[in-house]
Amino acid sequence: MASNDLQASEVDLAPLIDHSLLAPMATPEQVEHWCAEADRYGFAAVCVNPIHVRQAKECLQGSKAQVCTVIGFPSGATTPTVKLYEAQEAAENGATELDVVINLGWLKMGKMDLIHREIASICEETGQVIKAILEAQLLNPDELRQAADVCMDAGAAFLKTSTGWQGGATVEIIEQLQAISKGRVGIKASGGISTAEQASLLVQAGATRLGTSRGPDLIRQQREAQS
């Protein structure tokens, strides 16, 4: 067995995967298929756009997989009122995990109090698991630390690397977030995760969730590496 294959086989990936279906043209048939795969493989969650939350909730009745959706996706530039309403509606429709894109414009302007207020409001009003999407590829180390600190202080349960629209997860970013968070919150690696080896390296660096549309492929690759 090759060393890379051994590395890919060391981490149980399935319970860490948020099986993502965020394409704007996703169909109800695809949502049903994604949910069936999540249940079959034992994934942590299915992550769908808000319009599909109610269906995903129905499909996952009796499954351990959670229903996750995205808020303010993908730009994060909607108003706090709109984000809060979107989050509340998603929770009412059955989402138990909300991946919220932070307002990067506020971050660049140093308006950390506004970011804190927005994330805290969503945390408090929904009572659900909040994953703050930081778009880490667009941030310098100081901005990444500021964004992570304010989101943790506001009550976010996870720091998520990216939407996938502005670059993806890297080992370096995960290591930076691990150093900042010191285990206080989860870390979700998202964007461009397509191989079991890559996923395993991200987990070894500190990722506790993996956002990917390639979940079944990763599991098949891992099983091949273990055989």
JSON list of N, CA and C in Angstrom, two decimals, residues 154-182:
[
{"chain": "A", "resi": 154, "resn": "ALA", "atom": "N", "xyz": [-19.10, 35.73, 19.28]},
{"chain": "A", "resi": 154, "resn": "ALA", "atom": "CA", "xyz": [-20.53, 35.93, 19.03]},
{"chain": "A", "resi": 154, "resn": "ALA", "atom": "C", "xyz": [-21.34, 34.65, 19.20]},
{"chain": "A", "resi": 155, "resn": "GLY", "atom": "N", "xyz": [-20.67, 33.51, 19.33]},
{"chain": "A", "resi": 155, "resn": "GLY", "atom": "CA", "xyz": [-21.39, 32.27, 19.59]},
{"chain": "A", "resi": 155, "resn": "GLY", "atom": "C", "xyz": [-21.34, 31.24, 18.49]},
{"chain": "A", "resi": 156, "resn": "ALA", "atom": "N", "xyz": [-20.58, 31.48, 17.43]},
{"chain": "A", "resi": 156, "resn": "ALA", "atom": "CA", "xyz": [-20.49, 30.50, 16.35]},
{"chain": "A", "resi": 156, "resn": "ALA", "atom": "C", "xyz": [-19.89, 29.20, 16.88]},
{"chain": "A", "resi": 157, "resn": "ALA", "atom": "N", "xyz": [-20.45, 28.08, 16.43]},
{"chain": "A", "resi": 157, "resn": "ALA", "atom": "CA", "xyz": [-19.97, 26.77, 16.88]},
{"chain": "A", "resi": 157, "resn": "ALA", "atom": "C", "xyz": [-18.86, 26.23, 15.99]},
{"chain": "A", "resi": 158, "resn": "PHE", "atom": "N", "xyz": [-18.77, 26.77, 14.77]},
{"chain": "A", "resi": 158, "resn": "PHE", "atom": "CA", "xyz": [-17.74, 26.35, 13.82]},
{"chain": "A", "resi": 158, "resn": "PHE", "atom": "C", "xyz": [-17.19, 27.58, 13.09]},
{"chain": "A", "resi": 159, "resn": "LEU", "atom": "N", "xyz": [-15.94, 27.49, 12.69]},
{"chain": "A", "resi": 159, "resn": "LEU", "atom": "CA", "xyz": [-15.34, 28.41, 11.74]},
{"chain": "A", "resi": 159, "resn": "LEU", "atom": "C", "xyz": [-15.19, 27.64, 10.43]},
{"chain": "A", "resi": 160, "resn": "LYS", "atom": "N", "xyz": [-15.77, 28.18, 9.37]},
{"chain": "A", "resi": 160, "resn": "LYS", "atom": "CA", "xyz": [-15.75, 27.51, 8.06]},
{"chain": "A", "resi": 160, "resn": "LYS", "atom": "C", "xyz": [-14.84, 28.29, 7.12]},
{"chain": "A", "resi": 161, "resn": "THR", "atom": "N", "xyz": [-13.99, 27.57, 6.41]},
{"chain": "A", "resi": 161, "resn": "THR", "atom": "CA", "xyz": [-12.97, 28.23, 5.61]},
{"chain": "A", "resi": 161, "resn": "THR", "atom": "C", "xyz": [-13.53, 29.11, 4.51]},
{"chain": "A", "resi": 162, "resn": "SER", "atom": "N", "xyz": [-14.53, 28.61, 3.78]},
{"chain": "A", "resi": 162, "resn": "SER", "atom": "CA", "xyz": [-14.92, 29.31, 2.56]},
{"chain": "A", "resi": 162, "resn": "SER", "atom": "C", "xyz": [-16.23, 28.78, 2.00]},
{"chain": "A", "resi": 163, "resn": "THR", "atom": "N", "xyz": [-16.79, 29.56, 1.07]},
{"chain": "A", "resi": 163, "resn": "THR", "atom": "CA", "xyz": [-17.98, 29.12, 0.34]},
{"chain": "A", "resi": 163, "resn": "THR", "atom": "C", "xyz": [-17.61, 28.16, -0.78]},
{"chain": "A", "resi": 164, "resn": "GLY", "atom": "N", "xyz": [-16.36, 28.22, -1.23]},
{"chain": "A", "resi": 164, "resn": "GLY", "atom": "CA", "xyz": [-15.94, 27.48, -2.41]},
{"chain": "A", "resi": 164, "resn": "GLY", "atom": "C", "xyz": [-15.98, 28.32, -3.67]},
{"chain": "A", "resi": 165, "resn": "TRP", "atom": "N", "xyz": [-16.60, 29.50, -3.57]},
{"chain": "A", "resi": 165, "resn": "TRP", "atom": "CA", "xyz": [-16.71, 30.40, -4.71]},
{"chain": "A", "resi": 165, "resn": "TRP", "atom": "C", "xyz": [-15.48, 31.30, -4.83]},
{"chain": "A", "resi": 166, "resn": "GLN", "atom": "N", "xyz": [-14.72, 31.44, -3.75]},
{"chain": "A", "resi": 166, "resn": "GLN", "atom": "CA", "xyz": [-13.57, 32.34, -3.74]},
{"chain": "A", "resi": 166, "resn": "GLN", "atom": "C", "xyz": [-12.30, 31.60, -3.32]},
{"chain": "A", "resi": 167, "resn": "GLY", "atom": "N", "xyz": [-12.18, 30.37, -3.75]},
{"chain": "A", "resi": 167, "resn": "GLY", "atom": "CA", "xyz": [-11.05, 29.55, -3.33]},
{"chain": "A", "resi": 167, "resn": "GLY", "atom": "C", "xyz": [-11.51, 28.55, -2.29]},
{"chain": "A", "resi": 168, "resn": "GLY", "atom": "N", "xyz": [-10.66, 27.58, -2.01]},
{"chain": "A", "resi": 168, "resn": "GLY", "atom": "CA", "xyz": [-11.07, 26.50, -1.14]},
{"chain": "A", "resi": 168, "resn": "GLY", "atom": "C", "xyz": [-10.21, 26.33, 0.10]},
{"chain": "A", "resi": 169, "resn": "ALA", "atom": "N", "xyz": [-10.38, 25.18, 0.71]},
{"chain": "A", "resi": 169, "resn": "ALA", "atom": "CA", "xyz": [-9.66, 24.88, 1.96]},
{"chain": "A", "resi": 169, "resn": "ALA", "atom": "C", "xyz": [-8.25, 24.42, 1.65]},
{"chain": "A", "resi": 170, "resn": "THR", "atom": "N", "xyz": [-7.32, 24.81, 2.50]},
{"chain": "A", "resi": 170, "resn": "THR", "atom": "CA", "xyz": [-5.94, 24.33, 2.42]},
{"chain": "A", "resi": 170, "resn": "THR", "atom": "C", "xyz": [-5.49, 23.92, 3.81]},
{"chain": "A", "resi": 171, "resn": "VAL", "atom": "N", "xyz": [-4.46, 23.08, 3.86]},
{"chain": "A", "resi": 171, "resn": "VAL", "atom": "CA", "xyz": [-3.89, 22.67, 5.15]},
{"chain": "A", "resi": 171, "resn": "VAL", "atom": "C", "xyz": [-3.40, 23.89, 5.91]},
{"chain": "A", "resi": 172, "resn": "GLU", "atom": "N", "xyz": [-2.79, 24.82, 5.21]},
{"chain": "A", "resi": 172, "resn": "GLU", "atom": "CA", "xyz": [-2.27, 26.02, 5.87]},
{"chain": "A", "resi": 172, "resn": "GLU", "atom": "C", "xyz": [-3.38, 26.80, 6.57]},
{"chain": "A", "resi": 173, "resn": "ILE", "atom": "N", "xyz": [-4.50, 26.99, 5.90]},
{"chain": "A", "resi": 173, "resn": "ILE", "atom": "CA", "xyz": [-5.62, 27.74, 6.50]},
{"chain": "A", "resi": 173, "resn": "ILE", "atom": "C", "xyz": [-6.17, 26.99, 7.70]},
{"chain": "A", "resi": 174, "resn": "ILE", "atom": "N", "xyz": [-6.31, 25.68, 7.58]},
{"chain": "A", "resi": 174, "resn": "ILE", "atom": "CA", "xyz": [-6.83, 24.89, 8.70]},
{"chain": "A", "resi": 174, "resn": "ILE", "atom": "C", "xyz": [-5.89, 25.00, 9.89]},
{"chain": "A", "resi": 175, "resn": "GLU", "atom": "N", "xyz": [-4.60, 24.92, 9.65]},
{"chain": "A", "resi": 175, "resn": "GLU", "atom": "CA", "xyz": [-3.64, 25.06, 10.74]},
{"chain": "A", "resi": 175, "resn": "GLU", "atom": "C", "xyz": [-3.72, 26.44, 11.39]},
{"chain": "A", "resi": 176, "resn": "GLN", "atom": "N", "xyz": [-3.94, 27.46, 10.59]},
{"chain": "A", "resi": 176, "resn": "GLN", "atom": "CA", "xyz": [-4.09, 28.80, 11.15]},
{"chain": "A", "resi": 176, "resn": "GLN", "atom": "C", "xyz": [-5.34, 28.89, 12.02]},
{"chain": "A", "resi": 177, "resn": "LEU", "atom": "N", "xyz": [-6.45, 28.35, 11.54]},
{"chain": "A", "resi": 177, "resn": "LEU", "atom": "CA", "xyz": [-7.69, 28.39, 12.32]},
{"chain": "A", "resi": 177, "resn": "LEU", "atom": "C", "xyz": [-7.59, 27.54, 13.58]},
{"chain": "A", "resi": 178, "resn": "GLN", "atom": "N", "xyz": [-6.87, 26.43, 13.49]},
{"chain": "A", "resi": 178, "resn": "GLN", "atom": "CA", "xyz": [-6.66, 25.59, 14.67]},
{"chain": "A", "resi": 178, "resn": "GLN", "atom": "C", "xyz": [-5.86, 26.34, 15.72]},
{"chain": "A", "resi": 179, "resn": "ALA", "atom": "N", "xyz": [-4.83, 27.06, 15.28]},
{"chain": "A", "resi": 179, "resn": "ALA", "atom": "CA", "xyz": [-3.99, 27.82, 16.21]},
{"chain": "A", "resi": 179, "resn": "ALA", "atom": "C", "xyz": [-4.79, 28.95, 16.86]},
{"chain": "A", "resi": 180, "resn": "ILE", "atom": "N", "xyz": [-5.68, 29.55, 16.09]},
{"chain": "A", "resi": 180, "resn": "ILE", "atom": "CA", "xyz": [-6.50, 30.66, 16.61]},
{"chain": "A", "resi": 180, "resn": "ILE", "atom": "C", "xyz": [-7.56, 30.15, 17.58]},
{"chain": "A", "resi": 181, "resn": "SER", "atom": "N", "xyz": [-8.23, 29.09, 17.19]},
{"chain": "A", "resi": 181, "resn": "SER", "atom": "CA", "xyz": [-9.38, 28.61, 17.97]},
{"chain": "A", "resi": 181, "resn": "SER", "atom": "C", "xyz": [-8.99, 27.79, 19.18]},
{"chain": "A", "resi": 182, "resn": "LYS", "atom": "N", "xyz": [-7.85, 27.10, 19.10]},
{"chain": "A", "resi": 182, "resn": "LYS", "atom": "CA", "xyz": [-7.36, 26.27, 20.22]},
{"chain": "A", "resi": 182, "resn": "LYS", "atom": "C", "xyz": [-8.42, 25.29, 20.72]}
]
